[in-house]
Each structure stands twice: as C-alpha cells, then as structure tokens.
Amino acid sequence: MVVCSTGTSGGIHKIFPVNDKYIENLGYLLAVSSLITSKHFSDKIDEKGKKMAFLYNRLESKTPSGLALSSSFTSYFMSDYFKNRPSKCNSEYTSPDQVILCPDNNQSVYCHLLCGLSQREKVVGVSATFAHALIKAINALQIYWKELSSNIRSGHVSEWITDLDCKNAVSAILGGPDPELADVIEQECSHKSWEGIITRLWPKAKFIECIVTGQMAQYIPTLDFYSNKLPIVSMVYGSSESIFGVNVDPLSKPQDVSYTFLPNISYFEFLPIDHEEDMNTIVDLVDVKLGCYYETVVTSYFGLHRYLIGDILQVTGFYNNTPQFRFVRRKNIVLSVNSEATTEQDILKGLASATLVLESSNSMLTGFTCYADISSFPGHYVFYWELKAKDVDDVVELDENVLEECCYALEESFDALYKRLRSKEGSIGALEIKVVQQGTFDSLMEYFISKGGSVAQYKTPMCINSSETLAVLEDKVIARFYSQKSPPLNL
Ligand code: AMP
C-alpha cells in the first residue's frame, strides 16, 4: 500500500510505501486520543453522548506500477482495523461508517449534517481532523439547511444522495418524519446572525475537537464565533510519514498546546535547528532539552531512514519522562522579498492583529494565503483574503479604510528587519491585500485535491510558491488594497 501526503503544508505531494503497522499506529493514536477526551469530559457527558465527526474518505487511485494509492486516513478507514474497531459497538459517531466511507465528499458532508441534526440531543462533541474541515461543514450547513430540515420533516433523504449504502444507512437513522425537529432547525438557522450556531443547534455540545495548532490557528476566531467559544481541543499531531504525538491536556488553550511524543510509533531523533542538516548533532528523544528547538528525524517501521520531517518543534515539558513539544512552524515556509525572513509565526501574529481591525466592519475572514511578489521592484507581500458578512444574508462591504488599516496592522507586527527594509530603505513595497470572491478557497482546495490531496488532511497553504496555484487565486481577485503608511521602525 502507498500513501500520498496532501502537499498543502510542505508544498509538494510525496508518496510513501506503508504496511499494516502504519494503519495500526493510526488506530492506536485515535484510540488514545479518544480515551483522553472522554476522561476529561466524562463528568459532563451523559452515557449516550456521541461525536458528530466530519470524517471523509477519498477514492483510491493507482501508482503507475498499479499499487493502490490513497491518503493516510483513507487507508485507515478502508482497513479492517477501522471496520472492526472496538469503539464501533458504542456507535461513537452520529454518522454510520457508510457516510464516512462514501467517496463523494459533497454527499458525505450532507449526510454527516443530516445524521448530526437528527440526533442533536446526543451530540456532545463536534469534530474534524483539521479546523478547515469543520469550517467547510458549517459552510455546507449554510447552503443546505432548508433542504436538511425538509428531509427531517419528511423522513426522506434527498434524491441527489445517490450512494446507496450511505443513503440506506442515513434513512435508518432518520427513522421517519420529525416535523418538530425540522421547526427547531429552521428557527435557529433563519436567525440573521450565525453566531453560536453550533451551540444553538447542538445544545449539549461541550467541545470542538480539531487541530488548531500551526497554520490552522487562523481558523480559531471563526470557530469561536460559530461555537460561542466552546473549548477547542487539539488532540493529535501526525503526518503521512509518521504519527508523532498526542495532547494529554486537552483543555489547554490552543496557543499552549503541546504534543507528547509516542515513542513506540517510530524511532524519533531530533536535529537542533541551528545545525543545518548536520547529522552529527542529532540527539535521541531522551536527550532533548527543555526550551530548545528541533526538527524531527524519523526512522519508521516501513522504510524511512532518518527522514527530516520539516516541522520545527520546541520542547515545553515532560509527561513522566516523555518529552512534550509545541508545534512552532514548518521549516521552509517563510515570506521573503529581500534579506528579511518572515516566518509562519510572524504571519499568524500579524493576522491576529489585522482580524482585530476587521472586527469593526461587517465582515470576517474565512480564508487567507500569501506570497512574496518579486515580479516588480521593490518586491512586496501579497495577502489573498476571502471575506464573508457576519450576518448570513448580508453582502460583504469592502470598507477601504478598514482594509488599508488591516494592511498596516500586518506590517506593524512583522520584525525589525522587515520594517527597516520597508520604511527606511524602501526595498520592500507596501503590503497588498487582494480580496477574492467567495468560494475561492474552496476552489483552491479542489485544485489541491485534484492533484492527489484529501479533504480530511487538507490545510490551506499559508504561503504560495507555485505559479499554477497563484493562477487559481488571481482569477478570483475582486479588489485590492495597499498599506497607506510605513510601519514604525523598532529602535
Ligand atoms: P500531511 O502529511 O499532508 O497530512 O501533512 C502533515 C503536516 O501537517 C505535518 O508535518 C505538520 O506540518 C502539519 N500538522 C499535522 N498535525 C499538526 C498539528 N497537530 N499541529 C500543527 N501542524 C500539524
């Protein structure tokens, strides 16, 4: 079996041969993580509680030599390990396996929502792998809520759900017509504002579970808005190459989340980050030092030997003797048009202050990415933003002053070198925000998926460095704004 990485965090798709141990590891990680969440939330969860989990499958393809090629989650969902998992007998999810296994992601998100709505009183947690997949599910709810409630009213699943296994399983869950529930859904969804929609539709939900560390941090404000600030639990850290760790303290704030490495998964070593790929400086898991930064090096049970993952981590503590790491950033993802190096962290910091400025307008940020434009001189940073009105039926108003202030807020939070090059030397041009049409970031995702990615593992790339990907965005630009003043120099 061969798995394919999404290519959305490192830029390129990679394929890896894996064996059953890989699937077993993934099952083990999910079981450990589910034990930890139920331990932390058990006093608040009644016995019949379920998770509404937006989990997806994708069709397997073949390598040129005919081997099955899929994403890591697909290979897990297709395995006997998933089909015969022990927790299945508790029906831990609101959706039956047939919905998770449906290869058409539009049909499966619809059916996930239908199952979740029809069992709304049982939902204690709402989850997805990465935050992006959860936001996508809320967008689908905005599109389909009238149809979903009419399905619940009549007890029949829409005709366009053509995956028969999926349709039959969902019909069995619907049971029959439920006009009272349909009325509640219509009442909640027709509010002008969708603030708190998750807690309004699923009143017993106690937590949101999805990864919001690293580049997913951009979605925290939107999740807070939809969930009335339910705790966001970021449980697992892994990649197509190997699983790494689990968060043993689910209630920690997203910015404080650390992952405890699971030493039985792969053989982990660590390269101190200032020692440019000098393998002599590698240390073992037991020798990492508190506070230090490292890149993970993996030797796996299925053939990777001292493979550099490309994620930078910081040691934050120990669980018994096992080191815990905070995800800092991807190694090579920085913006630079001159000698400055703007890191993923700088971008996220800038984004946090720009979204504060945006709050004074009627819109919110639903997707972003950026790139360093050096096609003209001086080069400048370009941010692509997709905006959405806070109230469902409103249209986004592009307030020039607010968006120019957002450009400035981004620049103001970059480092001293950026500011010097921009304000004193003039060798970086004014930062630009290009607002794109609604749905652009969905098109970007479809583009990546057409190249072999999967919805479950998709992460909007924080920076773009391929002209093909840029073309997807450039086609959809509807307005451009520039920073009108230079950021102050840090003296
Ligand atoms: P992929 O193999 O395409 O699924 O991408 C794996 C990459 O996603 C990792 O190397 C990380 O950069 C990122 N990633 C996965 N889990 C987390 C997490 N919990 N926090 C931050 N980044 C993550």
Coordinates of C-alpha atoms and ligand atoms in Angstrom, one line a residue:
M1 CA 0.0 0.0 0.0
V2 CA 1.2 3.5 -0.8
V3 CA 0.0 6.8 0.9
C4 CA 0.2 10.3 -0.6
S5 CA 0.7 13.4 1.5
T6 CA -1.6 16.3 0.8
G7 CA 1.3 18.6 -0.2
T8 CA -0.5 21.5 1.5
S9 CA 1.9 22.1 4.3
G10 CA 5.2 21.5 2.5
G11 CA 4.2 22.4 -1.0
I12 CA 4.8 19.1 -2.8
H13 CA 3.0 15.8 -2.7
K14 CA 5.1 12.9 -1.5
I15 CA 4.2 9.2 -1.7
F16 CA 5.3 6.6 0.8
P17 CA 5.1 2.9 0.9
V18 CA 3.4 1.8 4.2
N19 CA 2.4 -1.5 5.8
D20 CA -0.2 -2.7 8.3
K21 CA 1.8 -1.3 11.2
Y22 CA 1.1 2.2 9.8
I23 CA -2.7 1.5 10.0
E24 CA -2.3 0.0 13.4
N25 CA -0.4 3.1 14.6
L26 CA -3.2 5.4 13.3
G27 CA -5.8 3.3 15.1
Y28 CA -3.7 3.4 18.3
L29 CA -3.4 7.2 18.1
L30 CA -7.1 7.7 17.6
A31 CA -7.9 5.3 20.5
V32 CA -5.5 7.0 22.9
S33 CA -6.8 10.4 21.9
S34 CA -10.4 9.4 22.4
L35 CA -9.6 7.9 25.8
I36 CA -8.1 11.2 26.9
T37 CA -11.0 13.3 25.7
S38 CA -13.5 11.1 27.4
K39 CA -11.5 11.2 30.6
H40 CA -11.5 15.0 30.5
F41 CA -15.1 15.5 29.5
S42 CA -16.7 12.4 31.1
D43 CA -18.2 14.2 34.1
K44 CA -20.0 16.5 31.6
I45 CA -21.1 13.8 29.2
D46 CA -24.1 11.6 29.7
E47 CA -23.7 7.9 28.8
K48 CA -25.3 8.1 25.4
G49 CA -23.2 11.0 24.1
K50 CA -21.8 10.9 20.6
K51 CA -19.4 12.9 18.5
M52 CA -20.6 14.5 15.2
A53 CA -17.3 13.9 13.3
F54 CA -16.8 15.2 9.8
L55 CA -14.6 12.4 8.6
Y56 CA -14.0 11.7 4.9
N57 CA -12.7 9.2 2.5
R58 CA -11.4 9.6 -1.0
L59 CA -11.3 7.3 -3.9
E60 CA -8.1 5.2 -4.1
S61 CA -6.0 5.7 -7.2
K62 CA -3.1 3.7 -8.6
T63 CA 0.6 4.4 -8.9
P64 CA 2.0 3.9 -12.5
S65 CA 3.0 0.4 -11.5
G66 CA -0.5 -0.4 -10.3
L67 CA -0.2 -0.2 -6.5
A68 CA -3.1 1.3 -4.5
L69 CA -2.5 4.9 -3.7
S70 CA -4.6 6.8 -1.0
S71 CA -4.4 9.3 1.7
S72 CA -3.4 8.1 5.2
F73 CA -6.9 8.5 6.6
T74 CA -8.5 6.7 3.6
S75 CA -6.1 3.8 4.1
Y76 CA -7.2 3.7 7.7
F77 CA -10.9 3.9 7.0
M78 CA -10.7 1.2 4.3
S79 CA -8.9 -1.2 6.7
D80 CA -10.3 -4.0 8.8
Y81 CA -8.8 -2.2 11.8
F82 CA -11.4 0.6 11.3
K83 CA -14.2 -1.7 10.3
N84 CA -13.7 -3.9 13.5
R85 CA -12.7 -1.2 15.9
P86 CA -13.8 -1.8 19.5
S87 CA -15.4 1.6 20.0
K88 CA -17.8 0.9 17.0
C89 CA -20.1 -1.1 19.2
N90 CA -20.8 2.1 21.2
S91 CA -21.7 3.9 18.0
E92 CA -19.3 6.7 19.0
Y93 CA -20.2 8.8 16.0
T94 CA -23.5 10.2 14.9
S95 CA -22.8 9.1 11.3
P96 CA -22.7 5.5 10.3
D97 CA -19.5 4.2 8.7
Q98 CA -21.2 4.2 5.3
V99 CA -21.2 8.0 5.4
I100 CA -17.5 8.2 6.3
L101 CA -16.7 5.7 3.6
C102 CA -18.7 7.5 0.8
P103 CA -16.1 8.7 -1.7
D104 CA -18.2 11.7 -2.8
N105 CA -17.3 14.4 -0.2
N106 CA -20.4 16.5 -1.0
Q107 CA -22.7 13.7 -0.3
S108 CA -20.9 12.7 2.8
V109 CA -20.8 16.3 4.3
Y110 CA -24.6 16.5 3.7
C111 CA -25.2 13.1 5.3
H112 CA -22.9 13.9 8.3
L113 CA -25.0 17.0 8.9
L114 CA -28.3 15.1 8.4
C115 CA -27.3 12.5 10.9
G116 CA -25.9 15.1 13.4
L117 CA -29.1 17.2 13.2
S118 CA -31.4 14.2 13.6
Q119 CA -29.6 13.2 16.8
R120 CA -28.9 16.7 18.0
E121 CA -29.7 15.9 21.7
K122 CA -26.9 13.2 21.7
V123 CA -24.1 15.4 20.3
V124 CA -21.6 16.1 23.0
G125 CA -18.6 17.0 20.7
V126 CA -18.2 18.3 17.2
S127 CA -15.0 17.2 15.4
A128 CA -13.0 17.0 12.3
T129 CA -9.3 16.3 11.7
F130 CA -8.2 19.9 10.9
A131 CA -10.1 23.1 11.7
H132 CA -10.5 23.8 8.0
A133 CA -12.8 20.7 7.5
L134 CA -15.1 22.0 10.3
I135 CA -15.4 25.4 8.7
K136 CA -16.3 23.7 5.5
A137 CA -19.0 21.7 7.2
I138 CA -20.6 25.0 8.6
N139 CA -20.5 26.5 5.1
A140 CA -22.3 23.4 3.8
L141 CA -24.9 23.8 6.6
Q142 CA -25.4 27.4 5.4
I143 CA -26.1 26.2 1.9
Y144 CA -28.2 23.2 2.7
W145 CA -30.1 23.9 6.0
K146 CA -33.5 24.3 4.3
E147 CA -33.1 21.0 2.4
L148 CA -31.8 19.2 5.5
S149 CA -34.7 20.3 7.6
S150 CA -37.2 19.3 4.8
N151 CA -35.5 15.9 4.8
I152 CA -36.1 15.6 8.5
R153 CA -39.6 16.9 8.2
S154 CA -40.5 14.2 5.6
G155 CA -38.2 11.4 6.8
H156 CA -36.7 11.1 3.3
V157 CA -33.2 11.6 2.2
S158 CA -32.7 13.9 -0.9
E159 CA -32.6 12.2 -4.3
W160 CA -29.1 13.6 -5.1
I161 CA -27.7 11.3 -2.4
T162 CA -27.0 8.5 -4.8
D163 CA -24.5 6.4 -2.8
L164 CA -27.0 3.7 -1.9
D165 CA -25.1 2.3 1.1
C166 CA -24.9 5.8 2.5
K167 CA -28.5 6.7 1.8
N168 CA -29.9 3.5 3.3
A169 CA -27.8 3.9 6.5
V170 CA -28.9 7.5 6.8
S171 CA -32.6 6.7 6.2
A172 CA -32.4 4.2 9.0
I173 CA -31.1 6.9 11.4
L174 CA -33.8 9.4 10.3
G175 CA -36.4 6.7 11.2
G176 CA -39.4 8.7 10.0
P177 CA -40.8 12.2 9.7
D178 CA -39.9 14.6 12.6
P179 CA -41.7 17.9 11.9
E180 CA -40.9 19.3 15.4
L181 CA -37.2 18.9 15.0
A182 CA -37.5 20.4 11.5
D183 CA -39.2 23.5 13.0
V184 CA -36.3 23.9 15.6
I185 CA -33.7 23.7 12.9
E186 CA -35.5 26.2 10.7
Q187 CA -35.9 28.6 13.6
E188 CA -32.3 28.5 14.6
C189 CA -30.8 28.7 11.1
S190 CA -33.0 31.6 10.0
H191 CA -31.5 33.9 12.6
K192 CA -29.8 36.8 10.9
S193 CA -26.6 36.1 12.7
W194 CA -25.0 32.6 12.9
E195 CA -23.0 33.5 16.0
G196 CA -23.2 30.5 18.3
I197 CA -24.9 28.3 15.7
I198 CA -23.1 25.2 16.9
T199 CA -24.3 25.5 20.5
R200 CA -27.8 26.5 19.3
L201 CA -28.3 23.5 17.1
W202 CA -26.4 21.1 19.3
P203 CA -27.1 22.4 22.8
K204 CA -25.3 19.5 24.6
A205 CA -22.0 20.0 22.7
K206 CA -19.3 20.6 25.2
F207 CA -16.2 20.8 23.0
I208 CA -14.9 21.2 19.5
E209 CA -12.2 18.8 18.5
C210 CA -9.9 19.6 15.6
I211 CA -6.3 20.6 15.1
V212 CA -5.9 24.4 15.5
T213 CA -2.2 24.5 16.1
G214 CA 0.3 25.6 13.4
Q215 CA -1.3 27.0 10.3
M216 CA -4.8 26.0 11.4
A217 CA -4.6 28.8 14.1
Q218 CA -6.1 31.2 11.6
Y219 CA -9.5 29.5 12.0
I220 CA -9.8 30.0 15.8
P221 CA -11.7 33.3 15.6
T222 CA -14.2 31.8 13.2
L223 CA -14.7 28.6 15.3
D224 CA -15.1 30.8 18.4
F225 CA -17.8 32.8 16.6
Y226 CA -19.8 29.8 15.5
S227 CA -19.4 27.9 18.8
N228 CA -19.8 30.7 21.4
K229 CA -16.2 29.9 22.4
L230 CA -16.6 26.2 23.3
P231 CA -13.2 24.8 24.3
I232 CA -11.3 23.8 21.2
V233 CA -9.4 20.6 21.7
S234 CA -6.4 20.0 19.5
M235 CA -5.6 16.3 20.2
V236 CA -3.2 14.8 17.7
Y237 CA -0.1 15.6 15.8
G238 CA 1.0 13.5 12.8
S239 CA 1.8 13.4 9.1
S240 CA 1.7 11.0 6.2
E241 CA 5.2 10.0 7.1
S242 CA 4.6 9.1 10.8
I243 CA 2.4 9.8 13.7
F244 CA 4.2 11.9 16.4
G245 CA 2.1 12.6 19.4
V246 CA -1.0 13.3 21.4
N247 CA -2.1 16.1 23.6
V248 CA -2.6 14.8 27.1
D249 CA -4.0 18.1 28.4
P250 CA -7.0 18.7 26.0
L251 CA -8.3 21.7 27.9
S252 CA -5.1 23.7 27.3
K253 CA -5.6 26.9 25.3
P254 CA -4.7 26.5 21.5
Q255 CA -1.6 28.6 21.9
D256 CA -0.4 26.4 24.8
V257 CA -1.0 23.0 23.3
S258 CA 1.9 20.6 23.4
Y259 CA 2.1 17.1 22.0
T260 CA 3.6 14.2 24.0
F261 CA 5.6 12.0 21.6
L262 CA 4.6 8.4 21.4
P263 CA 7.9 6.6 21.4
N264 CA 6.5 3.2 20.3
I265 CA 5.3 4.6 16.9
S266 CA 8.6 5.3 15.1
Y267 CA 12.2 5.8 16.1
F268 CA 12.4 9.6 16.8
E269 CA 15.6 11.7 16.8
F270 CA 16.0 15.4 16.8
L271 CA 18.1 17.8 14.8
P272 CA 18.8 21.1 16.7
I273 CA 17.6 23.7 14.3
D274 CA 20.7 25.9 14.1
H275 CA 22.8 22.9 12.8
E276 CA 21.8 22.9 9.2
E277 CA 21.2 19.2 8.5
D278 CA 24.5 18.2 10.2
M279 CA 23.5 14.7 11.2
N280 CA 26.3 14.5 13.7
T281 CA 24.4 16.8 16.0
I282 CA 21.3 14.7 16.1
V283 CA 20.0 13.8 19.6
D284 CA 17.7 11.0 20.8
L285 CA 14.3 11.5 22.2
V286 CA 15.6 11.1 25.7
D287 CA 18.2 13.8 25.2
V288 CA 16.2 16.8 24.1
K289 CA 16.5 19.8 26.3
L290 CA 13.7 21.9 27.8
G291 CA 13.1 25.1 25.8
C292 CA 15.2 24.1 22.8
Y293 CA 14.1 24.0 19.2
Y294 CA 14.4 20.9 17.0
E295 CA 13.4 19.4 13.7
T296 CA 12.1 15.8 14.0
V297 CA 14.0 13.0 12.2
V298 CA 12.1 9.8 11.7
T299 CA 13.1 6.2 11.2
S300 CA 9.9 4.2 10.6
Y301 CA 8.8 0.5 10.5
F302 CA 8.1 0.8 6.8
G303 CA 11.3 2.0 5.4
L304 CA 12.0 5.7 6.1
H305 CA 15.5 6.1 7.4
R306 CA 16.5 9.3 9.2
Y307 CA 13.9 11.3 7.3
L308 CA 13.7 15.0 8.0
I309 CA 10.0 15.9 8.6
G310 CA 10.4 19.7 8.1
D311 CA 8.5 20.8 11.2
I312 CA 10.2 22.9 13.8
L313 CA 9.2 22.0 17.4
Q314 CA 10.1 23.3 20.8
V315 CA 10.4 21.2 24.0
T316 CA 7.9 22.5 26.5
G317 CA 8.0 19.9 29.3
F318 CA 7.8 16.2 30.1
Y319 CA 4.9 13.7 30.7
N320 CA 6.6 11.4 33.2
N321 CA 9.9 11.1 31.2
T322 CA 8.4 11.6 27.7
P323 CA 9.2 14.9 26.1
Q324 CA 6.4 17.2 25.0
F325 CA 6.7 19.5 22.1
R326 CA 4.9 22.6 20.9
F327 CA 4.5 22.9 17.1
V328 CA 6.3 26.1 16.1
R329 CA 6.2 26.2 12.3
R330 CA 7.1 24.4 9.0
K331 CA 10.8 24.7 8.3
N332 CA 10.8 26.4 4.9
I333 CA 7.6 28.4 4.9
V334 CA 8.7 32.0 5.1
L335 CA 8.0 35.0 3.1
S336 CA 10.9 37.0 1.9
V337 CA 11.5 39.6 -0.9
N338 CA 14.8 40.9 0.4
S339 CA 17.1 39.7 3.2
E340 CA 14.2 39.5 5.7
A341 CA 12.6 36.2 6.7
T342 CA 9.0 36.4 7.8
T343 CA 8.0 33.2 9.5
E344 CA 4.8 31.4 9.8
Q345 CA 4.6 32.7 13.3
D346 CA 5.1 36.3 12.2
I347 CA 2.3 35.9 9.7
L348 CA -0.1 34.4 12.3
K349 CA 0.7 37.2 14.7
G350 CA 0.1 39.8 12.0
L351 CA -3.1 38.1 11.1
A352 CA -4.3 38.2 14.7
S353 CA -3.9 42.0 14.9
A354 CA -5.4 42.5 11.4
T355 CA -8.5 40.5 12.3
L356 CA -9.0 42.7 15.3
V357 CA -9.1 45.7 13.0
L358 CA -11.5 43.8 10.7
E359 CA -13.9 43.3 13.6
S360 CA -15.0 47.0 13.3
S361 CA -16.5 46.1 9.9
N362 CA -19.4 43.8 9.0
S363 CA -17.1 41.1 7.6
M364 CA -15.0 38.2 8.8
L365 CA -12.0 36.5 7.3
T366 CA -12.8 33.0 6.1
G367 CA -9.6 32.1 4.2
F368 CA -6.2 33.5 3.6
T369 CA -2.9 32.8 2.0
C370 CA 0.0 34.9 0.9
Y371 CA 3.1 35.1 -1.3
A372 CA 6.1 37.2 -1.9
D373 CA 5.7 39.1 -5.2
I374 CA 9.1 39.9 -6.7
S375 CA 7.8 40.4 -10.2
S376 CA 8.1 44.2 -9.8
F377 CA 10.6 46.3 -7.9
P378 CA 10.6 46.7 -4.9
G379 CA 9.0 43.3 -4.2
H380 CA 6.1 43.3 -1.7
Y381 CA 3.9 40.8 0.2
V382 CA 0.5 39.9 -1.2
F383 CA -2.2 38.5 1.1
Y384 CA -5.2 36.9 -0.6
W385 CA -8.3 37.3 1.7
E386 CA -11.7 35.8 1.4
L387 CA -14.3 37.6 3.4
K388 CA -17.8 36.8 4.4
A389 CA -20.5 39.0 6.0
K390 CA -21.0 38.3 9.7
D391 CA -24.8 38.1 9.2
V392 CA -25.8 35.4 6.8
D393 CA -28.0 37.4 4.4
D394 CA -25.7 40.4 4.2
V395 CA -23.3 41.1 1.5
V396 CA -19.7 41.9 2.3
E397 CA -19.0 45.6 2.3
L398 CA -15.4 46.4 1.5
D399 CA -14.5 49.3 3.6
E400 CA -11.4 50.9 2.1
N401 CA -10.2 52.5 5.3
V402 CA -10.6 49.3 7.3
L403 CA -8.8 47.1 4.7
E404 CA -5.9 49.6 4.4
E405 CA -5.7 49.6 8.2
C406 CA -5.5 45.8 8.0
C407 CA -2.6 46.0 5.6
Y408 CA -0.9 48.3 8.1
A409 CA -1.6 46.0 11.1
L410 CA 0.0 43.1 9.3
E411 CA 3.1 45.2 8.5
E412 CA 3.3 46.6 12.0
S413 CA 3.6 43.1 13.5
F414 CA 6.5 42.0 11.3
D415 CA 10.0 42.0 12.6
A416 CA 12.5 44.9 12.8
L417 CA 14.4 44.0 9.6
Y418 CA 11.1 44.0 7.6
K419 CA 10.3 47.4 9.0
R420 CA 13.7 48.8 8.2
L421 CA 13.7 47.5 4.7
R422 CA 10.2 48.8 4.1
S423 CA 10.3 52.1 5.9
K424 CA 13.9 53.3 5.8
E425 CA 15.5 51.7 2.8
G426 CA 12.4 51.4 0.6
S427 CA 13.5 48.0 -0.6
I428 CA 10.2 46.3 0.3
G429 CA 7.0 47.8 -1.2
A430 CA 3.6 48.4 0.5
L431 CA 1.8 45.2 1.6
E432 CA -1.2 44.4 -0.5
I433 CA -4.4 42.7 0.4
K434 CA -6.3 41.2 -2.6
V435 CA -9.8 40.3 -1.7
V436 CA -11.1 37.3 -3.6
Q437 CA -14.6 36.1 -4.5
Q438 CA -16.4 33.9 -2.0
G439 CA -15.7 30.2 -2.7
T440 CA -12.2 30.9 -3.9
F441 CA -10.6 28.9 -1.1
D442 CA -12.9 26.0 -1.9
S443 CA -11.6 26.2 -5.5
L444 CA -8.1 26.2 -4.1
M445 CA -8.9 23.1 -2.1
E446 CA -10.4 21.4 -5.1
Y447 CA -7.3 22.2 -7.1
F448 CA -5.1 20.5 -4.4
I449 CA -7.5 17.6 -4.2
S450 CA -7.4 17.1 -8.0
K451 CA -3.6 16.8 -7.6
G452 CA -4.0 13.9 -5.1
G453 CA -4.8 15.5 -1.7
S454 CA -7.7 14.6 0.6
V455 CA -10.4 16.7 2.2
A456 CA -9.7 15.3 5.7
Q457 CA -6.0 16.2 5.6
Y458 CA -6.3 19.4 3.6
K459 CA -4.7 22.5 5.1
T460 CA -4.9 25.8 3.2
P461 CA -1.3 26.5 2.3
M462 CA -0.1 29.5 4.3
C463 CA 2.2 30.7 1.6
I464 CA 2.0 30.0 -2.1
N465 CA 5.1 29.4 -4.2
S466 CA 3.8 27.8 -7.4
S467 CA 2.6 29.9 -10.4
E468 CA -0.2 27.3 -11.1
T469 CA -1.7 27.8 -7.6
L470 CA -1.4 31.6 -7.9
A471 CA -3.3 31.5 -11.1
V472 CA -6.3 29.8 -9.3
L473 CA -6.3 32.8 -6.9
E474 CA -5.5 35.6 -9.4
D475 CA -8.6 34.7 -11.5
K476 CA -10.8 35.5 -8.5
V477 CA -9.5 38.8 -7.2
I478 CA -12.3 41.4 -6.8
A479 CA -10.5 44.3 -5.0
R480 CA -7.0 45.4 -4.0
F481 CA -5.9 47.4 -1.0
Y482 CA -2.5 48.7 0.0
S483 CA -0.9 49.9 3.2
Q484 CA -1.0 53.7 3.1
K485 CA 1.7 54.3 5.6
S486 CA 5.0 52.8 6.5
P487 CA 5.3 50.8 9.8
P488 CA 7.2 52.4 12.6
L489 CA 10.9 51.4 13.0
N490 CA 11.7 49.3 16.1
L491 CA 14.6 51.2 17.6
Ligands
AMP1 P1 0.2 15.7 5.6 O1 1.2 14.6 5.6 O2 -0.1 16.2 4.3 O3 -1.0 15.3 6.3 O4 0.8 16.9 6.4 C1 1.4 16.7 7.7 C2 1.9 18.0 8.2 O5 0.7 18.7 8.7 C3 2.8 18.0 9.4 O6 4.1 17.7 9.0 C4 2.6 19.3 10.0 O7 3.3 20.3 9.4 C5 1.1 19.5 9.8 N1 0.4 19.1 11.0 C6 -0.1 17.9 11.3 N2 -0.7 17.8 12.6 C7 -0.5 19.0 13.1 C8 -0.8 19.6 14.4 N3 -1.4 19.0 15.3 N4 -0.4 20.9 14.6 C9 0.3 21.6 13.6 N5 0.6 21.1 12.4 C10 0.2 19.8 12.1

